[in-house]
Coordinates of C-alpha atoms and ligand atoms in Angstrom, one line a residue:
Chain W
M900 CA 0.9 -25.6 -17.1
T901 CA -0.7 -24.3 -20.3
D902 CA -0.9 -20.6 -21.0
A903 CA -3.9 -18.7 -19.6
G904 CA -5.9 -18.0 -22.8
R905 CA -7.7 -14.7 -23.3
G906 CA -11.2 -15.0 -22.2
V907 CA -14.5 -13.1 -22.1
V908 CA -13.2 -9.9 -20.8
A909 CA -9.9 -9.5 -22.6
S910 CA -9.1 -9.0 -26.2
P911 CA -5.9 -10.6 -27.6
D912 CA -2.6 -8.8 -27.9
T913 CA -3.6 -5.7 -26.2
K914 CA -0.8 -3.7 -24.6
A915 CA -1.1 -2.9 -20.9
I916 CA -1.5 0.8 -20.1
N917 CA 0.3 0.3 -16.8
R918 CA 1.5 -2.8 -15.0
M919 CA 3.3 -3.9 -11.8
T920 CA 4.6 -7.0 -10.3
I921 CA 5.2 -7.7 -6.7
S922 CA 7.1 -10.8 -5.4
L923 CA 6.5 -11.8 -1.9
L924 CA 7.4 -14.7 0.4
S925 CA 4.8 -17.3 1.3
Q926 CA 4.1 -15.9 4.8
P927 CA 0.7 -14.8 6.0
V928 CA 2.3 -11.5 7.3
N929 CA 2.7 -10.5 3.6
L930 CA -1.1 -10.8 2.8
G931 CA -1.7 -7.2 3.8
L932 CA 1.1 -6.0 1.6
A933 CA -0.3 -7.9 -1.4
R934 CA -3.7 -6.3 -0.9
V935 CA -2.4 -2.8 -0.3
A936 CA -0.1 -2.9 -3.3
V937 CA -2.8 -4.0 -5.7
A938 CA -5.3 -1.5 -4.3
A939 CA -2.7 1.3 -4.4
F940 CA -1.9 0.4 -8.0
F941 CA -5.6 0.3 -9.2
S942 CA -6.4 3.5 -7.3
Q943 CA -5.0 5.4 -10.3
L944 CA -8.2 4.3 -12.0
D945 CA -11.5 6.1 -11.5
I946 CA -12.8 3.0 -9.7
M947 CA -15.3 2.8 -6.9
V948 CA -14.0 2.1 -3.4
S949 CA -16.3 -0.8 -3.1
E950 CA -14.7 -2.4 -6.2
L951 CA -11.3 -1.9 -4.7
E952 CA -12.4 -3.6 -1.6
E953 CA -13.7 -6.6 -3.6
I954 CA -10.4 -6.8 -5.6
K955 CA -8.6 -6.9 -2.2
V956 CA -10.7 -9.9 -1.2
A957 CA -10.0 -11.7 -4.5
V958 CA -6.2 -11.0 -4.1
S959 CA -6.3 -12.2 -0.5
E960 CA -8.0 -15.5 -1.4
A961 CA -5.6 -16.2 -4.2
V962 CA -2.5 -15.4 -2.2
S963 CA -3.8 -17.4 0.9
N964 CA -4.4 -20.4 -1.4
A965 CA -0.8 -20.1 -2.7
I966 CA 0.5 -20.1 1.0
L967 CA -1.8 -22.9 2.2
H968 CA -2.3 -25.2 -0.7
G969 CA 0.5 -24.3 -3.1
Y970 CA 3.3 -24.2 -0.6
L971 CA 1.6 -26.1 2.3
R972 CA 2.7 -23.3 4.6
E973 CA 6.4 -23.4 3.8
P974 CA 7.4 -19.9 4.6
D975 CA 10.3 -19.1 2.2
R976 CA 8.8 -19.7 -1.3
W977 CA 8.0 -16.9 -3.8
I978 CA 4.5 -15.8 -4.8
T979 CA 4.2 -13.2 -7.6
V980 CA 1.2 -10.9 -8.0
T981 CA 1.0 -9.0 -11.2
A982 CA -1.6 -6.2 -11.7
A983 CA -2.2 -4.6 -15.1
I984 CA -4.5 -2.0 -16.6
Y985 CA -5.8 -2.5 -20.1
P986 CA -8.2 -0.4 -22.1
G987 CA -11.5 -1.5 -20.6
W988 CA -10.4 -4.1 -18.1
L989 CA -8.0 -4.8 -15.4
E990 CA -6.1 -8.0 -14.7
I991 CA -4.5 -9.6 -11.6
V992 CA -2.3 -12.7 -11.9
V993 CA -1.3 -14.6 -8.8
E994 CA 1.3 -17.3 -9.3
D995 CA 3.0 -19.9 -7.2
R996 CA 5.5 -22.7 -8.0
G997 CA 4.0 -25.1 -5.5
E998 CA 2.0 -28.3 -5.5
G999 CA -0.5 -27.4 -8.2
F1000 CA -3.5 -29.6 -9.0
C1001 CA -5.0 -31.3 -12.0
E1002 CA -6.9 -28.7 -14.0
A1003 CA -9.1 -31.3 -15.6
D1004 CA -10.2 -32.5 -12.1
P1005 CA -10.1 -29.4 -9.8
P1006 CA -10.2 -30.3 -6.2
P1007 CA -13.4 -29.5 -4.4
P1008 CA -13.2 -26.6 -1.9
G1009 CA -11.9 -27.5 1.5
S1010 CA -10.7 -30.8 0.1
D1011 CA -7.5 -30.8 2.2
G1012 CA -9.6 -30.5 5.3
H1013 CA -7.9 -27.7 7.1
E1014 CA -9.7 -26.7 10.3
D1015 CA -12.6 -24.4 9.7
G1016 CA -11.9 -24.7 6.0
F1017 CA -14.4 -22.5 4.4
G1018 CA -14.0 -23.6 0.8
M1019 CA -15.1 -20.3 -0.6
G1020 CA -11.9 -19.0 -2.0
F1021 CA -12.6 -19.5 -5.7
A1022 CA -16.3 -18.7 -5.2
L1023 CA -15.4 -15.3 -3.8
M1024 CA -12.9 -14.6 -6.5
R1025 CA -15.6 -15.5 -9.1
S1026 CA -18.1 -13.3 -7.4
F1027 CA -15.8 -10.3 -7.3
M1028 CA -14.2 -10.5 -10.7
D1029 CA -15.7 -10.9 -14.1
E1030 CA -13.5 -13.8 -15.1
V1031 CA -11.2 -16.2 -13.3
V1032 CA -9.0 -18.6 -15.2
L1033 CA -7.0 -21.3 -13.4
V1034 CA -3.8 -22.7 -14.8
S1035 CA -2.3 -25.5 -12.8
A1036 CA -0.8 -28.9 -13.0
P1037 CA 0.4 -31.3 -10.2
G1038 CA 3.9 -30.4 -9.2
Q1039 CA 4.0 -27.4 -11.6
G1040 CA 2.4 -24.7 -9.5
T1041 CA -0.7 -22.6 -10.0
R1042 CA -1.6 -19.4 -11.9
V1043 CA -4.8 -17.6 -11.2
V1044 CA -5.7 -15.0 -13.7
M1045 CA -8.6 -12.7 -12.7
R1046 CA -10.1 -10.0 -14.9
K1047 CA -12.6 -7.3 -14.3
K1048 CA -14.2 -4.9 -16.7
I1049 CA -13.7 -1.2 -16.0
R1050 CA -15.3 1.9 -17.6
G1051 CA -13.4 2.9 -20.8
A1052 CA -11.6 6.2 -20.2
S1053 CA -11.3 5.8 -16.5
M1054 CA -7.8 6.9 -15.8
A1055 CA -7.4 9.4 -13.0
T1056 CA -4.8 12.1 -13.9
P1057 CA -3.3 15.0 -12.0
E1058 CA -5.4 17.3 -14.1
N1059 CA -8.4 15.2 -13.7
P1060 CA -8.1 13.6 -10.3
V1061 CA -10.4 11.0 -9.0
A1062 CA -11.8 13.3 -6.4
G1063 CA -10.9 16.9 -6.8
N1064 CA -11.4 20.4 -8.0
C1065 CA -7.9 21.1 -9.0
Chain P
M1400 CA -5.8 -7.7 15.1
M1401 CA -6.9 -6.4 18.5
M1402 CA -9.4 -8.1 20.7
Q1403 CA -11.4 -7.0 23.7
M1404 CA -13.6 -9.5 25.5
E1405 CA -16.5 -8.7 27.8
D1406 CA -18.2 -11.5 29.7
K1407 CA -21.9 -11.1 30.2
G1408 CA -22.9 -14.4 31.9
C1409 CA -24.0 -16.8 29.2
S1410 CA -22.9 -14.3 26.6
L1411 CA -19.4 -13.2 25.5
V1412 CA -19.0 -9.9 23.6
A1413 CA -15.8 -9.9 21.6
R1414 CA -14.8 -6.6 19.9
L1415 CA -12.3 -7.2 17.1
T1416 CA -10.2 -4.5 15.4
G1417 CA -8.0 -5.0 12.3
E1418 CA -8.1 -7.3 9.3
M1419 CA -9.5 -10.8 9.6
D1420 CA -7.3 -12.8 7.3
L1421 CA -5.0 -15.9 7.3
Q1422 CA -2.4 -13.9 9.3
V1423 CA -4.6 -13.6 12.4
A1424 CA -7.0 -16.6 11.9
D1425 CA -5.2 -19.1 14.0
H1426 CA -4.6 -16.8 16.9
L1427 CA -8.1 -15.4 16.8
R1428 CA -9.6 -18.9 16.7
S1429 CA -7.7 -20.0 19.8
A1430 CA -8.2 -16.8 21.7
L1431 CA -12.0 -17.0 21.1
D1432 CA -12.1 -20.7 21.9
S1433 CA -10.2 -20.4 25.2
A1434 CA -12.3 -17.4 26.3
M1435 CA -15.5 -19.3 25.4
G1436 CA -14.3 -22.5 27.1
E1437 CA -13.3 -20.7 30.3
K1438 CA -16.6 -18.8 30.6
G1439 CA -18.9 -21.6 29.3
T1440 CA -20.2 -19.2 26.7
R1441 CA -23.5 -20.0 25.0
Y1442 CA -24.0 -16.9 23.0
L1443 CA -21.1 -15.1 21.2
V1444 CA -21.6 -11.5 20.1
L1445 CA -18.9 -10.5 17.6
D1446 CA -18.6 -6.7 17.4
L1447 CA -16.8 -6.2 14.0
S1448 CA -17.1 -2.4 13.9
G1449 CA -13.3 -2.2 14.0
V1450 CA -12.8 -4.8 11.3
S1451 CA -11.9 -3.2 7.9
F1452 CA -11.3 -6.4 6.0
I1453 CA -12.5 -10.0 6.0
D1454 CA -11.8 -12.9 3.6
S1455 CA -12.6 -16.6 3.8
S1456 CA -10.0 -17.2 6.5
G1457 CA -11.9 -14.8 8.7
L1458 CA -15.2 -16.3 7.6
G1459 CA -13.8 -19.7 8.6
V1460 CA -13.2 -18.5 12.2
I1461 CA -16.7 -17.1 12.5
L1462 CA -18.3 -20.2 11.0
G1463 CA -16.2 -22.5 13.2
R1464 CA -17.4 -20.7 16.4
Y1465 CA -21.0 -20.9 15.1
R1466 CA -20.7 -24.6 14.6
R1467 CA -19.2 -25.1 18.0
L1468 CA -22.0 -23.1 19.7
A1469 CA -24.8 -24.5 17.6
Q1470 CA -24.1 -28.0 18.8
S1471 CA -25.2 -27.0 22.3
G1472 CA -28.1 -24.7 21.2
G1473 CA -26.0 -21.5 21.3
R1474 CA -25.7 -18.8 18.7
V1475 CA -23.4 -16.2 17.1
S1476 CA -24.6 -12.6 16.6
L1477 CA -22.9 -9.9 14.6
V1478 CA -22.6 -6.2 15.3
G1479 CA -21.1 -3.3 13.4
L1480 CA -20.6 -4.6 9.9
S1481 CA -18.9 -2.1 7.6
P1482 CA -20.1 -2.2 4.0
P1483 CA -17.2 -4.2 2.6
V1484 CA -17.3 -6.7 5.5
K1485 CA -21.1 -7.0 5.2
N1486 CA -20.7 -7.6 1.4
V1487 CA -18.5 -10.6 2.0
L1488 CA -20.6 -12.0 4.9
E1489 CA -23.7 -11.8 2.7
L1490 CA -22.1 -13.4 -0.3
S1491 CA -20.8 -16.3 1.8
G1492 CA -24.3 -17.0 3.2
L1493 CA -23.2 -16.4 6.8
L1494 CA -25.8 -13.7 7.2
R1495 CA -28.5 -16.3 6.5
I1496 CA -27.5 -18.3 9.6
M1497 CA -26.4 -15.5 11.9
R1498 CA -28.3 -12.3 12.8
E1499 CA -26.9 -8.8 12.5
Y1500 CA -27.8 -6.2 15.2
S1501 CA -27.1 -2.5 15.3
S1502 CA -25.4 -2.6 18.7
A1503 CA -24.0 -5.1 21.2
G1504 CA -26.8 -4.1 23.6
E1505 CA -29.5 -5.0 21.0
A1506 CA -27.7 -8.3 20.3
L1507 CA -27.7 -9.2 24.0
A1508 CA -31.4 -8.2 24.3
G1509 CA -32.2 -10.3 21.3
L1510 CA -30.7 -13.3 23.0
E1511 CA -33.0 -13.1 26.0
Chain Y
M279 CA 28.3 -1.6 -12.2
T280 CA 30.1 -3.2 -9.3
D281 CA 28.3 -5.0 -6.5
A282 CA 27.0 -2.9 -3.6
G283 CA 29.3 -3.9 -0.8
R284 CA 28.1 -4.4 2.7
G285 CA 28.6 -1.3 4.7
V286 CA 28.4 0.2 8.2
V287 CA 24.9 -1.1 9.0
A288 CA 24.9 -4.6 7.5
S289 CA 26.9 -7.6 8.4
P290 CA 27.9 -9.9 5.5
D291 CA 26.0 -13.0 4.4
T292 CA 23.0 -12.4 6.7
K293 CA 19.8 -14.0 5.5
A294 CA 16.8 -11.7 5.2
I295 CA 13.9 -12.4 7.6
N296 CA 11.5 -11.2 5.0
R297 CA 11.9 -9.6 1.6
M298 CA 9.8 -8.3 -1.3
T299 CA 10.4 -6.9 -4.7
I300 CA 8.1 -4.6 -6.6
S301 CA 8.6 -3.9 -10.3
L302 CA 7.0 -0.8 -11.7
L303 CA 7.0 1.3 -14.9
S304 CA 8.8 4.6 -15.0
Q305 CA 5.7 6.7 -14.6
P306 CA 5.2 9.3 -11.9
V307 CA 1.7 7.8 -11.3
N308 CA 3.5 4.8 -9.8
L309 CA 5.4 6.8 -7.1
G310 CA 2.6 6.5 -4.6
L311 CA 2.5 2.7 -5.2
A312 CA 6.2 2.4 -4.5
R313 CA 5.9 4.4 -1.2
V314 CA 2.8 2.5 -0.1
A315 CA 4.2 -0.9 -0.8
V316 CA 7.4 -0.3 1.0
A317 CA 5.6 1.2 4.0
A318 CA 3.1 -1.6 4.1
F319 CA 6.0 -4.1 4.0
F320 CA 7.9 -2.5 6.9
S321 CA 4.8 -2.0 8.9
Q322 CA 5.2 -5.6 10.1
L323 CA 8.1 -4.1 12.1
D324 CA 7.5 -2.4 15.4
I325 CA 8.7 0.8 13.9
M326 CA 7.7 4.4 14.5
V327 CA 5.2 6.0 12.1
S328 CA 7.7 8.9 11.8
E329 CA 10.3 6.5 10.6
L330 CA 7.9 5.0 8.1
E331 CA 7.2 8.5 6.8
E332 CA 11.0 9.1 6.4
I333 CA 11.4 5.8 4.6
K334 CA 8.7 6.9 2.2
V335 CA 10.5 10.1 1.4
A336 CA 13.8 8.2 0.7
V337 CA 11.9 5.7 -1.6
S338 CA 10.2 8.6 -3.4
E339 CA 13.5 10.3 -4.0
A340 CA 15.2 7.3 -5.4
V341 CA 12.3 6.3 -7.7
S342 CA 11.8 9.9 -8.9
N343 CA 15.6 10.0 -9.8
A344 CA 15.2 6.7 -11.7
I345 CA 12.2 8.3 -13.7
L346 CA 13.9 11.7 -14.2
H347 CA 17.6 11.0 -14.5
G348 CA 17.8 7.2 -15.2
Y349 CA 15.1 7.0 -17.8
L350 CA 14.8 10.7 -18.8
R351 CA 11.0 10.5 -18.4
E352 CA 10.6 7.6 -20.8
P353 CA 7.4 6.0 -19.5
D354 CA 7.8 2.3 -20.3
R355 CA 11.0 1.3 -18.5
W356 CA 11.2 -0.9 -15.4
I357 CA 12.2 0.2 -12.0
T358 CA 12.6 -2.4 -9.2
V359 CA 12.3 -1.7 -5.6
T360 CA 13.4 -4.4 -3.1
A361 CA 12.7 -4.2 0.6
A362 CA 14.2 -6.6 3.1
I363 CA 14.3 -7.1 6.8
Y364 CA 17.5 -8.3 8.5
P365 CA 18.2 -8.9 12.1
G366 CA 18.9 -5.3 13.3
W367 CA 18.5 -3.4 10.1
L368 CA 16.3 -2.9 7.1
E369 CA 17.3 -2.4 3.5
I370 CA 15.8 -0.9 0.4
V371 CA 17.3 -1.2 -3.1
V372 CA 16.0 0.9 -6.0
E373 CA 17.4 -0.1 -9.4
D374 CA 17.0 1.2 -12.9
R375 CA 18.7 0.2 -16.2
G376 CA 18.9 3.7 -17.5
E377 CA 21.6 6.3 -18.1
G378 CA 23.6 5.8 -15.0
F379 CA 26.5 8.0 -14.1
C380 CA 30.2 7.8 -13.3
E381 CA 30.5 6.6 -9.7
A382 CA 34.0 8.1 -9.4
D383 CA 32.6 11.5 -10.3
P384 CA 29.0 11.7 -9.1
P385 CA 27.1 14.6 -10.8
P386 CA 26.3 17.5 -8.5
P387 CA 22.6 17.8 -7.5
G388 CA 20.4 19.5 -10.0
S389 CA 23.1 19.1 -12.6
D390 CA 20.7 18.4 -15.4
G391 CA 19.0 21.7 -14.7
H392 CA 15.4 20.6 -14.6
E393 CA 13.1 23.5 -13.7
D394 CA 12.9 24.2 -10.0
G395 CA 15.5 21.4 -9.6
F396 CA 16.0 21.1 -5.9
G397 CA 19.1 18.9 -5.9
M398 CA 18.2 17.4 -2.5
G399 CA 17.3 13.9 -3.5
F400 CA 20.5 12.2 -2.2
A401 CA 20.7 14.6 0.8
L402 CA 17.2 13.6 1.9
M403 CA 18.0 9.9 1.4
R404 CA 21.1 10.3 3.5
S405 CA 19.3 12.2 6.2
F406 CA 16.6 9.6 6.6
M407 CA 18.6 6.4 6.3
D408 CA 21.8 5.3 8.1
E409 CA 23.6 4.4 5.0
V410 CA 23.2 5.1 1.3
V411 CA 25.4 3.3 -1.3
L412 CA 25.3 4.3 -5.0
V413 CA 26.3 1.8 -7.6
S414 CA 26.2 3.3 -11.1
A415 CA 28.1 3.4 -14.4
P416 CA 27.3 5.4 -17.6
G417 CA 24.9 3.4 -19.7
Q418 CA 24.6 0.7 -17.1
G419 CA 21.9 2.0 -14.9
T420 CA 21.9 2.8 -11.2
R421 CA 21.4 1.0 -8.0
V422 CA 20.7 2.8 -4.8
V423 CA 21.1 0.7 -1.6
M424 CA 19.7 2.3 1.5
R425 CA 20.0 0.8 5.0
K426 CA 18.6 1.7 8.3
K427 CA 19.2 0.3 11.8
I428 CA 16.1 -1.1 13.6
R429 CA 15.7 -2.3 17.1
G430 CA 16.7 -6.0 17.5
A431 CA 13.6 -8.0 18.1
S432 CA 11.2 -5.6 16.6
M433 CA 8.9 -7.9 14.6
A434 CA 5.2 -7.4 15.2
T435 CA 3.3 -10.7 15.3
P436 CA -0.4 -11.5 15.6
E437 CA 0.3 -12.5 19.2
N438 CA 2.3 -9.4 19.8
P439 CA 0.8 -6.8 17.5
V440 CA 2.3 -3.4 17.0
A441 CA -0.6 -1.8 18.8
G442 CA -2.9 -4.1 20.6
N443 CA -4.1 -6.0 23.6
C444 CA -5.0 -9.2 21.8
Chain L
M1417 CA -3.8 16.7 -5.5
M1418 CA -6.7 19.0 -4.9
M1419 CA -6.3 22.8 -4.9
Q1420 CA -8.5 25.6 -3.7
M1421 CA -7.5 29.2 -4.4
E1422 CA -8.7 32.2 -2.5
D1423 CA -7.8 35.7 -3.7
K1424 CA -7.2 38.3 -1.0
G1425 CA -6.0 41.3 -2.9
C1426 CA -2.2 41.2 -3.0
S1427 CA -2.3 37.8 -1.4
L1428 CA -3.3 34.4 -2.7
V1429 CA -4.2 31.6 -0.3
A1430 CA -3.8 28.2 -1.9
R1431 CA -5.1 25.2 0.0
L1432 CA -3.5 22.0 -1.2
T1433 CA -4.7 18.4 -0.5
G1434 CA -2.9 15.2 -1.4
E1435 CA 0.7 14.2 -1.9
M1436 CA 3.2 16.7 -3.3
D1437 CA 5.5 14.6 -5.4
L1438 CA 6.7 14.3 -9.0
Q1439 CA 3.3 13.1 -10.2
V1440 CA 1.6 16.4 -9.3
A1441 CA 4.6 18.9 -9.5
D1442 CA 4.2 20.1 -13.1
H1443 CA 0.5 20.6 -12.8
L1444 CA 0.8 22.3 -9.4
R1445 CA 3.5 24.6 -10.6
S1446 CA 1.5 25.8 -13.6
A1447 CA -1.7 26.1 -11.7
L1448 CA 0.0 28.3 -9.0
D1449 CA 1.8 30.3 -11.6
S1450 CA -1.2 31.1 -13.7
A1451 CA -3.3 32.0 -10.6
M1452 CA -0.5 34.2 -9.3
G1453 CA 0.0 35.8 -12.8
E1454 CA -3.7 36.5 -13.2
K1455 CA -4.1 38.1 -9.9
G1456 CA -0.7 39.9 -9.6
T1457 CA 0.0 38.0 -6.4
R1458 CA 2.7 39.4 -4.2
Y1459 CA 2.2 37.1 -1.2
L1460 CA 1.5 33.5 -1.5
V1461 CA 0.0 31.6 1.5
L1462 CA 0.3 27.9 1.1
D1463 CA -2.1 26.0 3.4
L1464 CA -0.7 22.5 3.5
S1465 CA -3.0 21.1 6.2
G1466 CA -4.3 18.6 3.6
V1467 CA -0.9 17.5 2.4
S1468 CA 0.2 14.2 3.8
F1469 CA 3.4 13.8 2.0
I1470 CA 6.1 15.9 0.4
D1471 CA 9.4 15.1 -1.3
S1472 CA 12.0 17.1 -3.2
S1473 CA 9.7 17.5 -6.2
G1474 CA 7.2 19.2 -3.9
L1475 CA 9.9 21.3 -2.3
G1476 CA 11.0 22.3 -5.7
V1477 CA 7.5 23.7 -6.5
I1478 CA 7.5 25.7 -3.2
L1479 CA 11.0 27.0 -3.7
G1480 CA 10.3 28.0 -7.3
R1481 CA 7.3 30.1 -6.3
Y1482 CA 9.4 31.6 -3.5
R1483 CA 12.1 32.7 -5.9
R1484 CA 9.6 34.1 -8.3
L1485 CA 7.9 36.3 -5.7
A1486 CA 11.2 37.2 -3.9
Q1487 CA 12.4 39.0 -7.1
S1488 CA 9.6 41.5 -6.7
G1489 CA 9.8 41.8 -2.9
G1490 CA 7.0 39.2 -2.3
R1491 CA 6.9 36.3 0.1
V1492 CA 5.6 32.7 0.6
S1493 CA 4.1 31.8 4.0
L1494 CA 3.2 28.3 5.1
V1495 CA 0.3 27.1 7.1
G1496 CA -0.8 23.7 8.5
L1497 CA 2.3 21.6 8.4
S1498 CA 1.8 18.0 9.6
P1499 CA 4.8 16.5 11.4
P1500 CA 6.1 14.5 8.5
V1501 CA 5.8 17.5 6.1
K1502 CA 7.4 19.8 8.6
N1503 CA 10.2 17.4 9.1
V1504 CA 11.1 17.5 5.4
L1505 CA 10.7 21.3 5.1
E1506 CA 13.0 21.8 8.1
L1507 CA 15.7 19.4 6.8
S1508 CA 15.6 21.1 3.4
G1509 CA 16.2 24.5 4.9
L1510 CA 12.9 25.9 3.5
L1511 CA 11.7 26.8 7.0
R1512 CA 14.7 29.1 7.3
I1513 CA 13.6 31.3 4.4
M1514 CA 9.8 31.0 4.8
R1515 CA 7.7 31.5 7.9
E1516 CA 5.2 29.1 9.3
Y1517 CA 1.9 30.4 10.7
S1518 CA -0.8 28.5 12.6
S1519 CA -3.6 29.7 10.4
A1520 CA -4.2 31.4 7.0
G1521 CA -5.7 34.3 8.9
E1522 CA -2.5 34.8 11.0
A1523 CA -0.4 34.4 7.9
L1524 CA -2.4 37.2 6.2
A1525 CA -2.1 39.4 9.3
G1526 CA 1.6 38.8 9.4
L1527 CA 1.9 40.2 5.9
E1528 CA 0.3 43.5 6.7
Ligands
ADP655 N1 -2.5 -22.2 -5.3 C1 -3.0 -23.5 -5.1 N2 -2.2 -24.5 -5.2 C2 -2.7 -25.8 -5.0 N3 -4.0 -26.1 -4.8 C3 -4.9 -25.1 -4.8 C4 -4.4 -23.7 -4.9 N4 -5.5 -22.9 -4.8 C5 -6.6 -23.7 -4.6 N5 -6.2 -25.0 -4.6 C6 -7.1 -26.2 -4.4 O1 -8.4 -25.8 -4.7 C7 -9.3 -26.1 -3.5 C8 -10.4 -25.0 -3.5 O2 -9.8 -23.8 -3.1 P1 -10.8 -22.6 -2.4 O3 -12.0 -22.5 -3.3 O4 -10.0 -21.4 -2.3 O5 -11.2 -23.2 -1.0 P2 -10.3 -23.6 0.3 O6 -9.0 -22.8 0.1 O7 -11.1 -23.0 1.4 O8 -10.2 -25.0 0.3 C9 -8.3 -26.0 -2.3 O9 -8.8 -26.7 -1.2 C10 -7.0 -26.7 -2.9 O10 -7.1 -28.1 -2.9
ADP656 N1 18.9 7.0 -11.1 C1 19.8 7.9 -11.6 N2 20.3 7.7 -12.9 C2 21.1 8.7 -13.4 N3 21.5 9.8 -12.7 C3 21.1 9.9 -11.5 C4 20.2 9.0 -10.9 N4 20.0 9.5 -9.6 C5 20.7 10.6 -9.5 N5 21.3 10.9 -10.6 C6 22.2 12.1 -10.8 O1 22.6 12.6 -9.5 C7 22.2 14.0 -9.5 C8 21.8 14.3 -8.0 O2 20.6 13.8 -7.7 P1 19.7 14.4 -6.5 O3 20.6 14.5 -5.3 O4 18.5 13.5 -6.3 O5 19.2 15.8 -7.0 P2 18.3 16.2 -8.2 O6 17.5 14.9 -8.6 O7 17.3 17.2 -7.7 O8 19.2 16.7 -9.3 C9 21.1 14.2 -10.4 O9 20.9 15.5 -10.9 C10 21.5 13.2 -11.6 O10 22.4 13.8 -12.4

């Protein structure tokens, strides 16, 4: 698995303003937790609720893929979700140490033929984020790096709350 | 995920509440299929006004029911889409093959 | 820092049914995230809302202590919060690698004299949890292990949701 | 945390909304103190009906204002305690030294 290079949104070597990592077991019951934790973390930004909702979908897709395709529904494997705020963009990294796939030849959506397979996971992630980088190799697991531009000085502070007249 | 079913002859109105993701997809799929099988449903009206979240696992359940009914000339109608849910349904193209109504009553009337 | 021994609530060597870890930076802005993540994780249990609210207070106290006393308000240090479900009890561990204190001689509440210091952190943790174990040593950081009994088969499942008639 | 102040002569009614924890404690403390100083407040009525969470950092802010006012014979009254907030206030003993009223109007009347 190569390192996820900096892309369109991110500039190199920038230090995160804030960052968190959540490690969860590969069980569908933990999907809500992943979404809620990421949304709670980014709610410190002066971000639109509709953007938070879209970020939740992107997280849900990436974690569902790790459960279904990475770990083939094995329930006791670890998935890590990292969320970080940089000046001008936010980043989410979802990582598993499961099956992986060949980056040079990414599998078409729904390729493992699960029932009702919708094959829209990556498409939704790409719609809702400005940049999606896949880092994967067979047997090595998968890392999905998602980035989204945010308005420059958009931190909410107690003195300057997101919604408030404090 | 909560589910309330109302049988209206050829139509089944299912009111869903909660988050439509991988956690509930399997259960939701089999609950809908068994209710539809029992009742010989031709038209499925999904009232999603209580659904706060949907991702592709939830979309998959809807699309699967659509495919099943479409084979025999049936249809799936949607009611009560909140802005985030509608956003995902639109992006996925589901709203191009299923109609949205403003109430279950209108959806049922639209089927006649 | 010695290992936090099993206590009144927990039986030894039991495997967790589900578990998560969240790592966050020592900034007050992350307190809400810690509370929300722990509450979202335990909401898979068939637990009362009032109990979830009390758990949030206990988490908030332990994380606030790590920020204030462990890291003396340094904003870029890591705090880890682990939440786990065992058969019959739940466990929360809050850990910092900060100042620590002498376990044999625990400092009295409010001992560092911060303004309006309330000195009720541990008292509230003890009121709201069935067991609180402190593991700390000067210069070694602090681990707070909190346990609470839960009703035996209290997992909420999609088939048997917490509130539902699915 | 949102804050709305209403000056009623010797009394100040402060309506707080949000979560009273370490994140907002410093700001809340200085906002209350400066409003109370400006207005020469003797009685502080804290309307916490919009407060969904409180921990010992929030308790500390309330207790600090109480101590300040008590020195000059003043008082702090509480209004609109949700069950979780009331639970923490009771456990901490604050409800033994401050009275709870069912509305800001009642609290003000109780001060006369
Ligand atoms: N974490 C992962 N580990 C292994 N394979 C993955 C992972 N994520 C995605 N894939 C592969 O990429 C394909 C496309 O994924 P996606 O666009 O989410 O559609 P779907 O999950 O519905 O198939 C999957 O079918 C799977 O083969
Ligand atoms: N994580 C920690 N690291 C170092 N010292 C701590 C930590 N947590 C608590 N303490 C010490 O224990 C004392 C009592 O804590 P507590 O009961 O929460 O009251 P308070 O925080 O208001 O002083 C603190 O004043 C501090 O000296």
